[in-house]
PDB file of C-alpha atoms in Angstrom:
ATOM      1  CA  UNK A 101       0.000   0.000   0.000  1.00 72.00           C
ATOM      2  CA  UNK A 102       0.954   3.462  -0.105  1.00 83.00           C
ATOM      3  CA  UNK A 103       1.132   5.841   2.776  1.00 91.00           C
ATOM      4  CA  UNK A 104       2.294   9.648   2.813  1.00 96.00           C
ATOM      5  CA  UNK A 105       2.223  11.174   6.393  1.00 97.00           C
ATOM      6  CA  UNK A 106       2.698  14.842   7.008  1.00 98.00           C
ATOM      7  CA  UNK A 107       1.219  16.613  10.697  1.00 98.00           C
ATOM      8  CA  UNK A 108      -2.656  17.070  10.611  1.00 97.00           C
ATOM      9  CA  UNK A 109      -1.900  21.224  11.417  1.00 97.00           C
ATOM     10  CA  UNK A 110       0.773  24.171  12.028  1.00 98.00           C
ATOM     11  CA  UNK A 111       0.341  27.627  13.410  1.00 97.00           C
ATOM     12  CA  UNK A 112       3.614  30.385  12.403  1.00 97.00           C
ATOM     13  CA  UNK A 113       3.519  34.388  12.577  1.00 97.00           C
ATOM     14  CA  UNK A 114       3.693  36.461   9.738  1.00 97.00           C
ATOM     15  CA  UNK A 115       6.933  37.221   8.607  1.00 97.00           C
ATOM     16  CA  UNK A 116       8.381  33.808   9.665  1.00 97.00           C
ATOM     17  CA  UNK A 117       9.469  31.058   7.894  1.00 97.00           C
ATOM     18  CA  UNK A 118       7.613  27.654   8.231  1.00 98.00           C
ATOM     19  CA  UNK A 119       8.675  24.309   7.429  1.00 98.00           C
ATOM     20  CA  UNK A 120       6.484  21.510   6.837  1.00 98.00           C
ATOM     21  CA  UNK A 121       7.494  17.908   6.197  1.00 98.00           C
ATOM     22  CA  UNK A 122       6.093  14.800   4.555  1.00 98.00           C
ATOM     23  CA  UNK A 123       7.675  10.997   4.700  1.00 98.00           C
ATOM     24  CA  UNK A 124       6.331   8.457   2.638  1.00 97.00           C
ATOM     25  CA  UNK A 125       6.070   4.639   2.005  1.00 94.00           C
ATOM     26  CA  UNK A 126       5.464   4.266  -1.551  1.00 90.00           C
ATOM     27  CA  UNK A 127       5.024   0.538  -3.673  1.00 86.00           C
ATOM     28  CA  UNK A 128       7.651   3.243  -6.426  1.00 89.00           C
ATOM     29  CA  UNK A 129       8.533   6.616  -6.828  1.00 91.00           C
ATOM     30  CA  UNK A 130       8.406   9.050  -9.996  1.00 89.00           C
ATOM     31  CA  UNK A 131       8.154  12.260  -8.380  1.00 92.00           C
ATOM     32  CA  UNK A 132       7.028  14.247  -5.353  1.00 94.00           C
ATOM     33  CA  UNK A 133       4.627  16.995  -5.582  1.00 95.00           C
ATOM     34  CA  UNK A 134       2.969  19.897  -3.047  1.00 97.00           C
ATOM     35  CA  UNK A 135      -0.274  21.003  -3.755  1.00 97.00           C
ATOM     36  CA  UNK A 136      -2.031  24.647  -1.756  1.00 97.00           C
ATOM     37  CA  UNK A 137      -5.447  24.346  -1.009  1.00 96.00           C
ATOM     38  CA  UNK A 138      -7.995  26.820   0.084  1.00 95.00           C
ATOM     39  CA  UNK A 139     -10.858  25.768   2.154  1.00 91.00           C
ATOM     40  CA  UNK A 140     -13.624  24.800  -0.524  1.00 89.00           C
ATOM     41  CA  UNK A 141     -11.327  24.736  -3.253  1.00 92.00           C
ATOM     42  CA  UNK A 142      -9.289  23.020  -5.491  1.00 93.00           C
ATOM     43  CA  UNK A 143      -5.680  22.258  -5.036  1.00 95.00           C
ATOM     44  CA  UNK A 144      -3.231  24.387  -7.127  1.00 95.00           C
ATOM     45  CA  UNK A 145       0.541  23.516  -7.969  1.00 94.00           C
ATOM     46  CA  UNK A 146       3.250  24.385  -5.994  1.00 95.00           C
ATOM     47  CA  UNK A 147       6.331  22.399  -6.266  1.00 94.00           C
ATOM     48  CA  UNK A 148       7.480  19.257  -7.927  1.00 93.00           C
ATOM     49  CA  UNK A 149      10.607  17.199  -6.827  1.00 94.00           C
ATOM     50  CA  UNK A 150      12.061  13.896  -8.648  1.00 92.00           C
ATOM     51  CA  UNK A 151      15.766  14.222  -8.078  1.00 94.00           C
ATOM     52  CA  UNK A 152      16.955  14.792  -4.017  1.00 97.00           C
ATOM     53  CA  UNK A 153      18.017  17.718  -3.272  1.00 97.00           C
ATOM     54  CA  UNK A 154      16.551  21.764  -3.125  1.00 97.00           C
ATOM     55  CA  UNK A 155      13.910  23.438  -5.444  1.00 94.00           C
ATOM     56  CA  UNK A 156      13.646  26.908  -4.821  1.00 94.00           C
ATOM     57  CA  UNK A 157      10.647  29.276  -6.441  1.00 90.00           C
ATOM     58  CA  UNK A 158       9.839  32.781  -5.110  1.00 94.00           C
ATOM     59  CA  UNK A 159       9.276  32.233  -1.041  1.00 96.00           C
ATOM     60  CA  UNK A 160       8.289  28.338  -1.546  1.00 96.00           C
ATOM     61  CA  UNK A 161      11.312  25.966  -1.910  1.00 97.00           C
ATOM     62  CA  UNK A 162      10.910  22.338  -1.418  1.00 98.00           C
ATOM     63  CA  UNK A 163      13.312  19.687  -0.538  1.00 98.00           C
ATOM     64  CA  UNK A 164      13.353  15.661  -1.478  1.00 98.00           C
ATOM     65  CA  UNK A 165      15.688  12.598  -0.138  1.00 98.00           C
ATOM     66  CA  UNK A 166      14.329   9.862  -2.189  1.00 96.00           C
ATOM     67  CA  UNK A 167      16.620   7.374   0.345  1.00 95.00           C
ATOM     68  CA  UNK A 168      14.757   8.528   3.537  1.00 96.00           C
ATOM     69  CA  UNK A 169      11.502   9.079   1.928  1.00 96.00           C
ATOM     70  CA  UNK A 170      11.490  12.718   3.329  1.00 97.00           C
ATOM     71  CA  UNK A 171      10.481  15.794   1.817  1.00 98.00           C
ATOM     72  CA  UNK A 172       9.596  19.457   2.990  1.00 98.00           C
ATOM     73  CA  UNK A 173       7.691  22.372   1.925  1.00 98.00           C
ATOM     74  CA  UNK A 174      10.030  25.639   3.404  1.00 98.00           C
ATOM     75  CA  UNK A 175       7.248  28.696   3.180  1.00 97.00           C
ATOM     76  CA  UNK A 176       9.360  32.243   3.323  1.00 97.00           C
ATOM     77  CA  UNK A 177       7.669  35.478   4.858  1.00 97.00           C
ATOM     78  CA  UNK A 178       4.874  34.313   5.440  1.00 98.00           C
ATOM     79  CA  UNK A 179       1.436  35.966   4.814  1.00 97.00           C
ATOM     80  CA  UNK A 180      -1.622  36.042   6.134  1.00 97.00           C
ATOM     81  CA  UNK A 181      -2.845  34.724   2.711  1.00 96.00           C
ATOM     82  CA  UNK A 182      -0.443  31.479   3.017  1.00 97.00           C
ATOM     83  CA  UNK A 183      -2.975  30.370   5.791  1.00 98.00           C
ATOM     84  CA  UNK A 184      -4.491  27.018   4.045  1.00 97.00           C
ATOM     85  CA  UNK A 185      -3.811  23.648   3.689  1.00 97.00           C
ATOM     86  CA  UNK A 186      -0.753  21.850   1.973  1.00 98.00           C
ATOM     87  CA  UNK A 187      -1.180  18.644   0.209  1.00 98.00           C
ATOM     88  CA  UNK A 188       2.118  16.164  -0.213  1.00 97.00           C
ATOM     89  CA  UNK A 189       1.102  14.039  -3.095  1.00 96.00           C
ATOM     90  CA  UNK A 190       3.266  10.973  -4.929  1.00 94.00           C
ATOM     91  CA  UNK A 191       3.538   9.656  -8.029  1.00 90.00           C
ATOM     92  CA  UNK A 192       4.317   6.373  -7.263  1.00 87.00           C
ATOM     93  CA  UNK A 193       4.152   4.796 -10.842  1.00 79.00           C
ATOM     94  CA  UNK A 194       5.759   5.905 -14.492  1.00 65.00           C
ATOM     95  CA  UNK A 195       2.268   4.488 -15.910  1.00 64.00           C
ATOM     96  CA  UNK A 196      -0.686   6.646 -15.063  1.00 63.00           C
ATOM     97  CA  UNK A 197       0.526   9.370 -13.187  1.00 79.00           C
ATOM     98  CA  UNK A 198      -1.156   8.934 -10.297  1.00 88.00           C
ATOM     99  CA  UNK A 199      -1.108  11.310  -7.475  1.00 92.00           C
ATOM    100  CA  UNK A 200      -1.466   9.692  -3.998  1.00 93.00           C
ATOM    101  CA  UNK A 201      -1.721  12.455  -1.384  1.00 95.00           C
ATOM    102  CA  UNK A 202      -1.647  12.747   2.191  1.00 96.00           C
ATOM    103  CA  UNK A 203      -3.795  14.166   4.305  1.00 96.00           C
ATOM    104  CA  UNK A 204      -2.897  17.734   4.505  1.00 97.00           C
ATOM    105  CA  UNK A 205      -1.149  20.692   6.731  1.00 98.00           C
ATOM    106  CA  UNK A 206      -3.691  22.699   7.580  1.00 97.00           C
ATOM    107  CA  UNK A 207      -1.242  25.841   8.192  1.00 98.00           C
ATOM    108  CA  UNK A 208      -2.912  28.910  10.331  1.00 97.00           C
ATOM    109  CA  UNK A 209      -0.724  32.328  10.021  1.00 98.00           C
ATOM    110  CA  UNK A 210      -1.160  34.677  12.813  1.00 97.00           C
ATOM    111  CA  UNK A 211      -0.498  38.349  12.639  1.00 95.00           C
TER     112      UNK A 211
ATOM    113  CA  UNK B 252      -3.728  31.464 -18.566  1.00 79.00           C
ATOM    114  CA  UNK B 253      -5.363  28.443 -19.760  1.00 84.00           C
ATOM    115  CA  UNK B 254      -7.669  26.635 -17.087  1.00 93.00           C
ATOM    116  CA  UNK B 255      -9.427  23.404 -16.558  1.00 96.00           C
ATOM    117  CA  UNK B 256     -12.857  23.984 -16.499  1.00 97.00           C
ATOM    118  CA  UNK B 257     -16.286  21.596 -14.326  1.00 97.00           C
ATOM    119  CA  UNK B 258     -19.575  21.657 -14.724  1.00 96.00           C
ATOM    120  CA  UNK B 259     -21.766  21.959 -12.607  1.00 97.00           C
ATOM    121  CA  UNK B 260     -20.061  22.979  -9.646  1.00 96.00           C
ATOM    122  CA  UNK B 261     -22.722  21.056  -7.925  1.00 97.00           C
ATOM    123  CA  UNK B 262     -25.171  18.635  -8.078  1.00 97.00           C
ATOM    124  CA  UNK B 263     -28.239  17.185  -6.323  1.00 97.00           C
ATOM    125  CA  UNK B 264     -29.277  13.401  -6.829  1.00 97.00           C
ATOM    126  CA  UNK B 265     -30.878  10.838  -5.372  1.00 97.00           C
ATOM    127  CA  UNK B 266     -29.686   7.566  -4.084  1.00 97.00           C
ATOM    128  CA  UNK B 267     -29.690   5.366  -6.932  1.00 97.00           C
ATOM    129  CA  UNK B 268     -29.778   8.017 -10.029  1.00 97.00           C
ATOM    130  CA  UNK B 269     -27.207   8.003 -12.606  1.00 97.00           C
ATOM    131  CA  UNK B 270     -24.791  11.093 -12.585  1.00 98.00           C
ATOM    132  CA  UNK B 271     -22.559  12.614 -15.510  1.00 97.00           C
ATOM    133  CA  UNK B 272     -19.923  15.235 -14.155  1.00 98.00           C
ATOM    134  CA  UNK B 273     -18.231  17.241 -17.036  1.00 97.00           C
ATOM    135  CA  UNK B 274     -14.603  18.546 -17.344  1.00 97.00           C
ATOM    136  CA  UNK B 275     -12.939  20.692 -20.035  1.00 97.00           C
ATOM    137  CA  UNK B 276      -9.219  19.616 -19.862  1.00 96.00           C
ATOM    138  CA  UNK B 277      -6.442  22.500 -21.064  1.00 95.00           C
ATOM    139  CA  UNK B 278      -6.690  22.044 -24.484  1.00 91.00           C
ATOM    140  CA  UNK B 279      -2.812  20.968 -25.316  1.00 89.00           C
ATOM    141  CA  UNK B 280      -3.037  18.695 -22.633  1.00 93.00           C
ATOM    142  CA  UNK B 281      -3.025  14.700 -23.255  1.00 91.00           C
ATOM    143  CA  UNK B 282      -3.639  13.314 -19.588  1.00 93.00           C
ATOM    144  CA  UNK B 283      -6.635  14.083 -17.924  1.00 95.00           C
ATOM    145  CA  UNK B 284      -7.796  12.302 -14.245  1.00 96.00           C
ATOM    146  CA  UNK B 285     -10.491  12.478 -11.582  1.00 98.00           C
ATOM    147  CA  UNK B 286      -9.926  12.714  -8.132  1.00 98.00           C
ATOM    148  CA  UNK B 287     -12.351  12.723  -4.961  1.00 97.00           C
ATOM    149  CA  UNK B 288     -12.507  14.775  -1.841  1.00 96.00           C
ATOM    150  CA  UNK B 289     -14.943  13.126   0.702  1.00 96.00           C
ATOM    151  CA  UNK B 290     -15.795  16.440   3.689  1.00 93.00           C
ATOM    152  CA  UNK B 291     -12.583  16.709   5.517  1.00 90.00           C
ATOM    153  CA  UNK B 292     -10.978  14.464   3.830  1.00 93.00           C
ATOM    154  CA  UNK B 293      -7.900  13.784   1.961  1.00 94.00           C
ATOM    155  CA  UNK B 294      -7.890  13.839  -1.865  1.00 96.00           C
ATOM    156  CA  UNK B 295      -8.544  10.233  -3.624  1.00 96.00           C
ATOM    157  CA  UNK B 296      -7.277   9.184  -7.021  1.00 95.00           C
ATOM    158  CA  UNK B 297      -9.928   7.670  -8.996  1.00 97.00           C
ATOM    159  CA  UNK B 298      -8.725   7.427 -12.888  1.00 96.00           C
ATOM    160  CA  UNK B 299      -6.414   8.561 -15.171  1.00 94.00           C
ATOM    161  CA  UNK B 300      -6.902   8.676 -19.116  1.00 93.00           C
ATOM    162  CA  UNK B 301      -4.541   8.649 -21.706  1.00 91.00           C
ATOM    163  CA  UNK B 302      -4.888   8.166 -25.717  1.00 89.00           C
ATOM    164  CA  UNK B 303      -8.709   7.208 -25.305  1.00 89.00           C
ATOM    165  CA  UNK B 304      -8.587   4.810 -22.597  1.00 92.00           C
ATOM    166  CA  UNK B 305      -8.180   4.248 -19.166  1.00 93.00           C
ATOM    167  CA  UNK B 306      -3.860   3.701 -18.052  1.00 91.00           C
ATOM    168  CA  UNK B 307      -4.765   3.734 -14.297  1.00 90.00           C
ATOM    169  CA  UNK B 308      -7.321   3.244 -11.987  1.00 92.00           C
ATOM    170  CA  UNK B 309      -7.924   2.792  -8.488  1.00 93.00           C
ATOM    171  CA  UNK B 310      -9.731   0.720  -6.459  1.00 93.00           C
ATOM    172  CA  UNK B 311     -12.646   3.396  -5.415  1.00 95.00           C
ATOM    173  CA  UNK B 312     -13.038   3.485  -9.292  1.00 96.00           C
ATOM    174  CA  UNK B 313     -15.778   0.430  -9.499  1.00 94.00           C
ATOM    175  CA  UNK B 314     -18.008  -0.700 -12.466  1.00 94.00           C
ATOM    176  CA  UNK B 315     -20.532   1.884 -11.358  1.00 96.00           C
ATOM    177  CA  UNK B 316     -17.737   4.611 -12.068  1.00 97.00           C
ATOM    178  CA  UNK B 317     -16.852   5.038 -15.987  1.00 97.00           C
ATOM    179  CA  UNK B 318     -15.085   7.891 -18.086  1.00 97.00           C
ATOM    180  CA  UNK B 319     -15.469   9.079 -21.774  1.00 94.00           C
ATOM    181  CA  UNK B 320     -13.613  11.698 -23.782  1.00 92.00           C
ATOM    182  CA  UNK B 321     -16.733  11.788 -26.514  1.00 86.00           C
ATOM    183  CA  UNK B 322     -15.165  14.641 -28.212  1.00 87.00           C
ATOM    184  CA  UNK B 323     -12.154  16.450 -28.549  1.00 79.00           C
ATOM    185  CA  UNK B 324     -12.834  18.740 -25.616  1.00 87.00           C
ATOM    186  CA  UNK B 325     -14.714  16.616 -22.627  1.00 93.00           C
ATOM    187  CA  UNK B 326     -14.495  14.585 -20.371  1.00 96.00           C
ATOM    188  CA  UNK B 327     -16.842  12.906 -18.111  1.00 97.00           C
ATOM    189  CA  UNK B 328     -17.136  11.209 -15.721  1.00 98.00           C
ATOM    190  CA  UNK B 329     -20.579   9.123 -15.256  1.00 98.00           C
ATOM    191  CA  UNK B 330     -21.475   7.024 -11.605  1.00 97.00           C
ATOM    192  CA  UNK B 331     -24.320   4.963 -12.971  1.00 96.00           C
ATOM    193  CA  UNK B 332     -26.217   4.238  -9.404  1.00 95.00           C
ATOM    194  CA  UNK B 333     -25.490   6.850  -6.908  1.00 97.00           C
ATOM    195  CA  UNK B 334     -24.647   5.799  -2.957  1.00 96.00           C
ATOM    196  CA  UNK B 335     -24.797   7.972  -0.051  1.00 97.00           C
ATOM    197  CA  UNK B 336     -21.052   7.330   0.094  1.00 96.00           C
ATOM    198  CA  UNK B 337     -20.541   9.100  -2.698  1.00 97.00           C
ATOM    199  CA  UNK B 338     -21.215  12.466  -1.993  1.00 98.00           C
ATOM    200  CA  UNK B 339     -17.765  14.608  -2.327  1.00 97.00           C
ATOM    201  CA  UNK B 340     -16.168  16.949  -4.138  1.00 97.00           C
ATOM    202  CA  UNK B 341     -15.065  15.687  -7.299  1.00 98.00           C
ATOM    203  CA  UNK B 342     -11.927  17.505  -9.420  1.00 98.00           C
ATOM    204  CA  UNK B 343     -11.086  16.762 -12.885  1.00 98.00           C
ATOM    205  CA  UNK B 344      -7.160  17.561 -13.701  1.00 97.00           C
ATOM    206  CA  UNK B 345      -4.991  17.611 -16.925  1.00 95.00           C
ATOM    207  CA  UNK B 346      -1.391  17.386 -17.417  1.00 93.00           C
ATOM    208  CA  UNK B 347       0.908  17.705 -20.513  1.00 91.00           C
ATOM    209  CA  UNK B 348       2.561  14.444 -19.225  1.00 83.00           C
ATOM    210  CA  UNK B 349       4.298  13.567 -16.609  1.00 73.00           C
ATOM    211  CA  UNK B 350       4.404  16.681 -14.510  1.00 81.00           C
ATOM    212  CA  UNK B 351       2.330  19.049 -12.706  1.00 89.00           C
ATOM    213  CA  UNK B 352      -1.652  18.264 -13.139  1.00 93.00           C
ATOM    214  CA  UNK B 353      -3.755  21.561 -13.260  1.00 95.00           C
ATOM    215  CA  UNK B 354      -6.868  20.464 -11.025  1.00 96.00           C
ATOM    216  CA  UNK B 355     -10.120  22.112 -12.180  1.00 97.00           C
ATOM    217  CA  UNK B 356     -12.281  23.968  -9.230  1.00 96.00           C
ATOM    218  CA  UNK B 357     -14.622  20.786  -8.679  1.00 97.00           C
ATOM    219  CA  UNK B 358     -17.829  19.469  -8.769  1.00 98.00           C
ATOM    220  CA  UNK B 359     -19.704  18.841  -5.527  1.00 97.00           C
ATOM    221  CA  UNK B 360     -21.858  16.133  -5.631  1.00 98.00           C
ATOM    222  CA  UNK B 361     -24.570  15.173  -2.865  1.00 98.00           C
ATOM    223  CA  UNK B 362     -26.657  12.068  -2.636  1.00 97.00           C
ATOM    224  CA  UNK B 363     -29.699  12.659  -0.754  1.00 96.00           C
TER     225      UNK B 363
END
């Protein structure tokens, strides 16, 4: 089976920098991917790791060590407008890209 | 920018009625999926479609689940006898391969 575990919710200040991690137990692996979601809607692409190591884009990097099954989301100056939840998905197949996803950081910024 | 498009955004059935949710993948795009979203929950892969037929599928996905591109622009999804169990929001997504999927803003679907 596949599993993907990442904490249920995280509260940070505006301004800071907030780190949130995902391991994952996966039957293969062709790529890890973090997905924002807003309360009632649909999950929109963030980041999308298939080699270990550090992909950085605007405030948002994310991080993947295929050999400990590990990745992070690294959110930069953090706005109010970050609050939502964040989705670790993997592909754990080359055949029908599909995306098995955790259960979401539901991350509340406070001013 | 080029989005993926759902209609409706919701729908009302009864237990038992047949349902056809509609997606309108980015147009350049050649994979196209749905995905659930029971209340609170995490999001479920159901399908994935790829040069007219189905390359993956999971187990949720059930004979009373099927999917049809039946033109160059949709693509549906159809549950043929509604259960309470499946009420949820349902996204469509598209991808130009094997990389990011664009998720669509959803259909949510109740079963009374």
């Amino acid at each position: 089976g596949q599993n993907i575990d990442q904490p249920t919710e995280m509260t940070a200040t505006e301004g800071a920098i907030v780190q949130i991690n995902c391991t994952y137990q996966t039957s293969g692996f062709n790529g890890l991917f973090w997905y924002q979601q807003h309360a009632g809607e649909a999950p929109t692409f963030l980041s999308y790791n298939v080699l270990d190591g550090l992909e950085e884009k605007g405030r948002f990097s994310s991080f993947l060590s295929r050999s400990k099954g590990y990745s992070y989301l690294l959110l930069k100056e953090l706005q109010m407008k970050d609050s939502a939840s964040y989705l670790c998905a993997v592909d754990p197949n080359n055949a029908g890209n599909m995306l098995t996803f955790g259960g979401g950081t539901r991350l509340m910024v406070k001013p | 920018e080029p989005e993926v498009t759902q209609t409706p955004s919701h729908q009302v059935t009864q237990m038992g009625q047949e349902v056809i949710l509609r997606c309108v993948p980015i147009s350049n795009h050649l994979y196209f999926y749905w995905y659930r979203q029971i209340l609170g929950q995490k999001v479920e892969f159901l399908v994935s479609f790829y040069n007219n037929e189905i390359s993956e599928k999971s187990e949720i996905f059930d004979d009373q689940f099927s999917v049809e591109r039946p033109d160059g622009s949709n693509f549906t999804l159809k549950i043929r006898s509604t259960k309470l169990e499946d009420s949820a929001m349902y996204f469509c997504a598209s991808s130009e391969g094997n990389n990011e999927q664009f998720f669509g803003p959803g259909t949510r679907l109740t079963v009374l």
